Amino acid sequence: LPDKMKEVVLWSPQEVTNWLTENAVPEYCEPLKSYTGQDLINLTEEDFKKTPLSRVSSDSGQRLLHMIETLKVAHHMEAHKNGHANGHVRSGIGDPTRENGFGSKTKLNGLPNGYKKEMIKIPMPEPERSQYPMEWGKTFLAFLYALSCFVFTTVTISVVHERVPPKEVQPPLPDAFFDRFERVQWAFSICEINGMILVGLWFVQWLLLKYKSIISRRFFCLVGTLYLYRCITMYVTTLPVPGMHFKCSPKLFGDWESHLRRIMKLIAGGGLSITGSHNMCGDYLYSGHTVILTLTYLFIKEYSPRRLWWYHWLCWALSMIGMFCILLAHDHYTVDVVVAYYITTRLFWWYHTMANQQVLKEASQTNLLARVWWYKAFQYFEKNVQGIVPRSYHWPFPWAGLQRGRQVKYSRLAPDT
Amino acid sequence: MNTIETAKLEEHMEGQNNDTANGYSRPTLSVSEENKTGTSKPKGLSNGLRKTTKKYPNYIQIAMSAEPRNKFPMEWWKTGIAFVYALFNLILTTVMITVVHERVPPKELSPPLPDKFFDYVDRVQWAFSVSEINGMILVGLWIFQWLFLRYKSIVGRRFFFIIGTLYLYRCITMYVTTLPVPGMHFQCAPKLNGDSQAKVQRILRLISGGGLSITGSHILCGDFLFSGHTVILTLIYLFIKEYSPRHFWWYHLICWLMSAAGIICILVAHEHYTVDVIIAYYITTRLFWWYHSMANEKTLKVSSQTNFLSRAWWYPIFYFFEKNVQGSVPCSFSWPISWPPSCFKSSCKKYSRVQKTGEDNEKST
């Protein structure tokens, strides 16, 4: 710093321009050409958000503001050199709003003149508010939503079961796939095993993700909504059983206790035939198995490293085989599987596109994606997520290890002896 | 850019002053812009200007910015392709209905499926005519509105593409699983069992009648999942609303009421299962919003890792149709009857020769 420097507040615009050029930020010369030193000092972040400064500044003026602060410090030092009554430095360094909890403690050293002991507070930058806040509370809400949709689906299946016409009265509907492929009995177990493997893989993968809460929130939202839609389509029109091999439990005709028991059994078994919990009929349009197979594959693919192509292929194969086996086992009509696949993929892509683009998170005339009924809930869940969730991983278990990277915070200055 | 070009030109002019071998300077200005329009002279100054700069070396040519490329090019040929696509899908649907008709189980063997709406509301016979009349009115309104739109071709292209795709989806769902007739009142035409000639005749009859029962062309059964009437009612309403002025709320309300009434009447007439209508509504609205969001938002038009909307199978077709449309199509209207050439004639006169003051008396340009 030059020895003799006029106080910044007394600078003329020419001197400001000179200073800017000397400090290698000539791009600011033009917009600030009429600024005096006082104006320069008074620049704040807000000014950089407006034109003309927003046009020339690539970092919202961070660098320039920093330089101005350094300048101010230098001048405080200078001013102090010339003598203050009690050697008291007022720490006006930096933006007062940036201080984080140190307070404006200053040390009075009681010296009559001069500045022998001088402490300048350097503000620690505040830890940045995370771009991807965890917000486990919201994840829990999403979980409750998914759970209630599951329970509601189970109740609906139980209700619909009463209305399925018996297969003698209403034979299976003609289906293009069934005409070409005969039924294979063990195929449905394959489908369910594939589904369980995929769910297991997804669960393990989820444990390794860094932003668990955000991703599981999305999963619960999507699964819940898909099951909710499924309730509606199942309930309004009841399709007959797709094959004569179906053994449907007898109807209950209003016996609520048995209904409840069936519902519990279905939930406990996860709705799978393998566990023997699924002997109720009528839940055909659309296929829940397809939803799970497709959705877990989409999530696995989306939140795993792109170079694990063999892993993606494996999951894709599991998913496709699973869906094919549903049809091979004549356990669902083809239209059930087709509609389930369509709705699942569209919903997944719709949600993630909206979540990844900041501009779509606000409703506007051109943003037609916002016209879905669940948009407000989506905004609530995703508004604090800034940008695309990166695919980062970490070990979920060793909590002790997490301490290592933590920054040590100092809170007290040790005085010189 | 202009400042740079003017500076370059000044240098050139100075260079020319020093060396007037041929008085010919090759300014680099506007070369790229001129290449775009392709109509203005690509190299050098036009003759008049060339001579003039020789005569008046102090003159500096100010580059006229090339005519801005039209943000919403008409490209009627793309609309033609979309129309052919829609027509093809419509015909495919008709053929599919005829095929599916053969597989519908007779209502004695396969009674109508239990449906919640049918349990609560008994059949009303004239309701389906109401639905079809509403549909026809809406289609008429939409055509009328479309004629007055300024960017007819773009909007028409979108309409044809979306309706073609919806009918394609409908073909698939109709074909794979055949639902029985929703009510005992259905009078299905007898099955043909391989008589191709008669089948073709039925197809033609269906097409000419537009698939409506009112015209007596729809005597075939089996096309239940999902409902084509709902598709038309919903889609036309969405288009009417999207491409009309915002403050016409009464117009939007009327169309909405007609659409909703039409859809409910389909169910009241027991002509479609409830699930047919629901799925049709869902697929139509989602496809419409999906397509238009991609078309309106620049970031969504490009295929990228984060743009999941581009993973739809029809994305390449969409990109082909919409790549030259820059931004959201404004809601502007114009008389449909004016001659196309007059719409596009630029009102900006072009000057190509510099005139020195004082020469005005001698020459008139």
XYZ file of N, CA and C in Angstrom, chain B residues 53-154:
306
model
N -18.165 5.876 -51.849
C -17.077 6.053 -50.898
C -15.847 6.596 -51.602
N -15.747 6.266 -52.869
C -14.638 6.852 -53.601
C -14.816 8.358 -53.698
N -16.078 8.686 -53.944
C -16.375 10.099 -54.143
C -16.351 10.851 -52.821
N -16.866 10.174 -51.797
C -16.982 10.842 -50.520
C -16.238 10.051 -49.475
N -14.933 10.169 -49.454
C -14.149 9.337 -48.556
C -14.430 9.584 -47.081
N -15.139 10.647 -46.778
C -15.389 10.919 -45.371
C -16.621 10.213 -44.843
N -17.272 9.606 -45.723
C -18.495 8.945 -45.286
C -18.156 7.647 -44.576
N -18.885 7.377 -43.565
C -18.702 6.117 -42.833
C -19.975 5.324 -42.974
N -19.818 4.092 -43.374
C -21.014 3.277 -43.545
C -21.447 2.728 -42.199
N -22.683 2.969 -41.897
C -23.233 2.431 -40.658
C -23.947 1.142 -41.011
N -23.539 0.109 -40.358
C -24.118 -1.198 -40.696
C -25.559 -1.269 -40.241
N -26.415 -1.582 -41.194
C -27.802 -1.847 -40.815
C -27.834 -3.261 -40.289
N -28.444 -3.425 -39.130
C -28.516 -4.793 -38.618
C -29.398 -5.588 -39.549
N -28.947 -6.764 -39.819
C -29.714 -7.608 -40.734
C -31.093 -7.838 -40.161
N -32.016 -8.048 -41.059
C -33.405 -8.233 -40.616
C -33.464 -9.373 -39.613
N -34.043 -9.147 -38.465
C -34.045 -10.201 -37.450
C -34.812 -11.410 -37.975
N -34.181 -12.566 -37.753
C -34.830 -13.769 -38.241
C -36.162 -13.908 -37.554
N -37.113 -14.329 -38.296
C -38.453 -14.415 -37.763
C -38.486 -15.376 -36.582
N -39.050 -14.910 -35.476
C -39.072 -15.736 -34.291
C -40.052 -16.874 -34.413
N -41.075 -16.683 -35.180
C -42.100 -17.713 -35.302
C -42.338 -18.000 -36.779
N -41.427 -18.755 -37.367
C -41.590 -19.003 -38.803
C -42.790 -19.890 -39.064
N -43.420 -19.659 -40.176
C -44.658 -20.369 -40.461
C -44.428 -21.844 -40.742
N -43.560 -22.117 -41.713
C -43.213 -23.509 -42.006
C -44.439 -24.386 -42.175
N -45.241 -24.038 -43.144
C -46.480 -24.767 -43.362
C -46.229 -26.221 -43.731
N -45.056 -26.494 -44.280
C -44.827 -27.877 -44.667
C -44.732 -28.785 -43.445
N -44.223 -28.240 -42.350
C -44.191 -29.054 -41.137
C -45.605 -29.321 -40.643
N -46.448 -28.317 -40.769
C -47.842 -28.510 -40.387
C -48.469 -29.582 -41.255
N -48.078 -29.593 -42.532
C -48.580 -30.627 -43.414
C -48.173 -32.012 -42.953
N -46.935 -32.123 -42.532
C -46.468 -33.426 -42.041
C -47.258 -33.832 -40.813
N -47.466 -32.876 -39.914
C -48.228 -33.199 -38.699
C -49.645 -33.626 -39.060
N -50.206 -32.972 -40.071
C -51.559 -33.323 -40.486
C -51.603 -34.749 -41.027
N -50.596 -35.082 -41.807
C -50.552 -36.448 -42.352
C -50.413 -37.459 -41.217
N -49.585 -37.100 -40.229
C -49.408 -37.968 -39.069
C -50.737 -38.194 -38.359
N -51.476 -37.111 -38.127
C -52.757 -37.234 -37.435
C -53.730 -38.061 -38.259
N -53.741 -37.817 -39.551
C -54.648 -38.556 -40.421
C -54.327 -40.049 -40.385
N -53.049 -40.329 -40.449
C -52.628 -41.726 -40.419
C -53.093 -42.395 -39.135
N -52.903 -41.699 -38.011
C -53.319 -42.299 -36.746
C -54.823 -42.452 -36.652
N -55.533 -41.508 -37.230
C -56.986 -41.615 -37.209
C -57.439 -42.846 -37.987
N -56.812 -43.041 -39.136
C -57.191 -44.200 -39.945
C -56.789 -45.490 -39.237
N -55.609 -45.457 -38.617
C -55.170 -46.630 -37.869
C -56.155 -46.961 -36.762
N -56.653 -45.928 -36.095
C -57.631 -46.156 -35.036
C -58.885 -46.801 -35.596
N -59.309 -46.307 -36.743
C -60.525 -46.858 -37.331
C -60.345 -48.322 -37.678
N -59.185 -48.619 -38.248
C -58.917 -50.017 -38.580
C -58.905 -50.858 -37.317
N -58.277 -50.311 -36.275
C -58.176 -51.040 -35.018
C -59.547 -51.297 -34.422
N -60.432 -50.303 -34.520
C -61.770 -50.501 -33.964
C -62.444 -51.662 -34.684
N -62.262 -51.676 -35.985
C -62.893 -52.754 -36.746
C -62.339 -54.114 -36.332
N -61.015 -54.144 -36.108
C -60.404 -55.416 -35.701
C -60.889 -55.827 -34.320
N -60.909 -54.848 -33.421
C -61.276 -55.161 -32.040
C -62.735 -55.588 -31.949
N -63.530 -55.021 -32.830
C -64.952 -55.349 -32.806
C -65.176 -56.848 -32.910
N -64.271 -57.487 -33.654
C -64.450 -58.925 -33.842
C -64.217 -59.694 -32.557
N -63.480 -59.077 -31.644
C -63.084 -59.827 -30.455
C -63.930 -59.506 -29.236
N -64.843 -58.573 -29.372
C -65.650 -58.225 -28.206
C -66.551 -59.412 -27.869
N -66.508 -59.841 -26.645
C -67.386 -60.958 -26.303
C -68.841 -60.503 -26.343
N -69.744 -61.339 -26.753
C -71.156 -60.946 -26.784
C -71.661 -60.662 -25.383
N -72.633 -59.740 -25.306
C -72.999 -59.265 -23.983
C -73.691 -60.335 -23.145
N -74.167 -61.368 -23.784
C -74.777 -62.427 -22.982
C -73.688 -63.187 -22.250
N -72.590 -63.409 -22.977
C -71.495 -64.173 -22.405
C -70.718 -63.354 -21.385
N -70.565 -62.077 -21.663
C -69.714 -61.217 -20.854
C -70.510 -59.969 -20.517
N -71.208 -60.023 -19.417
C -72.047 -58.863 -19.083
C -71.188 -57.647 -18.783
N -71.806 -56.477 -18.752
C -71.049 -55.254 -18.455
C -70.352 -55.352 -17.105
N -69.176 -54.755 -17.035
C -68.406 -54.813 -15.801
C -69.029 -53.908 -14.749
N -68.825 -54.242 -13.480
C -69.355 -53.366 -12.423
C -68.644 -52.023 -12.456
N -69.399 -50.982 -12.399
C -68.832 -49.644 -12.463
C -69.523 -48.779 -11.435
N -68.730 -48.038 -10.688
C -69.284 -47.266 -9.583
C -70.312 -46.248 -10.060
N -69.971 -45.576 -11.135
C -70.866 -44.529 -11.616
C -72.180 -45.130 -12.075
N -72.098 -46.252 -12.737
C -73.320 -46.864 -13.234
C -74.211 -47.343 -12.087
N -73.561 -47.671 -10.957
C -74.360 -48.103 -9.808
C -75.216 -46.974 -9.275
N -74.680 -45.752 -9.358
C -75.391 -44.644 -8.743
C -76.312 -43.934 -9.708
N -75.937 -43.907 -10.968
C -76.707 -43.115 -11.926
C -77.249 -44.037 -12.997
N -78.517 -44.005 -13.166
C -79.124 -44.851 -14.203
C -78.935 -44.248 -15.577
N -79.093 -45.083 -16.545
C -78.831 -44.628 -17.906
C -79.881 -43.639 -18.371
N -79.400 -42.577 -19.040
C -80.303 -41.611 -19.670
C -80.028 -41.687 -21.156
N -81.049 -41.888 -21.914
C -80.808 -42.269 -23.298
C -80.256 -41.157 -24.167
N -80.779 -39.947 -23.994
C -80.395 -38.879 -24.914
C -79.078 -38.218 -24.517
N -78.482 -38.680 -23.419
C -77.299 -37.991 -22.919
C -76.135 -38.040 -23.904
N -76.021 -39.144 -24.631
C -74.861 -39.245 -25.517
C -74.945 -38.248 -26.665
N -76.177 -37.980 -27.110
C -76.307 -36.970 -28.155
C -75.846 -35.615 -27.639
N -76.201 -35.325 -26.386
C -75.736 -34.063 -25.791
C -74.220 -33.998 -25.836
N -73.601 -35.108 -25.454
C -72.145 -35.130 -25.434
C -71.581 -34.878 -26.827
N -72.161 -35.511 -27.808
C -71.622 -35.353 -29.158
C -71.899 -33.970 -29.708
N -73.057 -33.414 -29.368
C -73.353 -32.060 -29.837
C -72.374 -31.076 -29.214
N -72.125 -31.250 -27.925
C -71.126 -30.403 -27.271
C -69.790 -30.509 -27.963
N -69.420 -31.745 -28.285
C -68.148 -31.956 -28.958
C -68.103 -31.218 -30.286
N -69.201 -31.292 -31.033
C -69.204 -30.649 -32.344
C -69.150 -29.131 -32.216
N -69.880 -28.611 -31.225
C -69.829 -27.158 -31.024
C -68.409 -26.729 -30.673
N -67.780 -27.487 -29.783
C -66.433 -27.119 -29.371
C -65.470 -27.178 -30.551
N -65.609 -28.201 -31.359
C -64.727 -28.304 -32.519
C -64.956 -27.126 -33.452
N -66.233 -26.759 -33.639
C -66.531 -25.623 -34.491
C -65.918 -24.331 -33.954
N -66.079 -24.116 -32.657
C -65.505 -22.923 -32.039
C -64.001 -22.890 -32.215
N -63.400 -24.058 -32.028
C -61.952 -24.101 -32.116
C -61.481 -23.792 -33.526
N -62.170 -24.343 -34.528
C -61.760 -24.063 -35.912
C -61.898 -22.578 -36.200
N -62.991 -22.021 -35.740
C -63.221 -20.599 -35.945
C -62.120 -19.770 -35.287
N -61.797 -20.152 -34.049
C -60.744 -19.430 -33.343
C -59.404 -19.605 -34.054
N -59.147 -20.790 -34.513
C -57.889 -21.078 -35.178
C -57.715 -20.251 -36.434
N -58.815 -20.026 -37.147
C -58.706 -19.248 -38.379
C -58.224 -17.838 -38.090
N -58.528 -17.348 -36.888
C -58.158 -15.974 -36.584
C -56.800 -15.858 -35.929
N -56.171 -16.970 -35.645
C -54.878 -16.882 -34.999
C -53.849 -16.411 -35.996
N -52.878 -15.696 -35.482
C -51.835 -15.209 -36.378
C -50.870 -16.332 -36.742
N -50.546 -17.146 -35.722
C -49.556 -18.195 -35.983
C -50.278 -19.516 -36.181
N -51.130 -19.521 -37.176
C -51.955 -20.708 -37.424
C -51.143 -21.976 -37.585
N -50.094 -21.847 -38.358
C -49.407 -23.083 -38.720
C -48.772 -23.739 -37.507
N -48.212 -22.918 -36.632
C -47.549 -23.497 -35.462
C -48.580 -24.167 -34.563
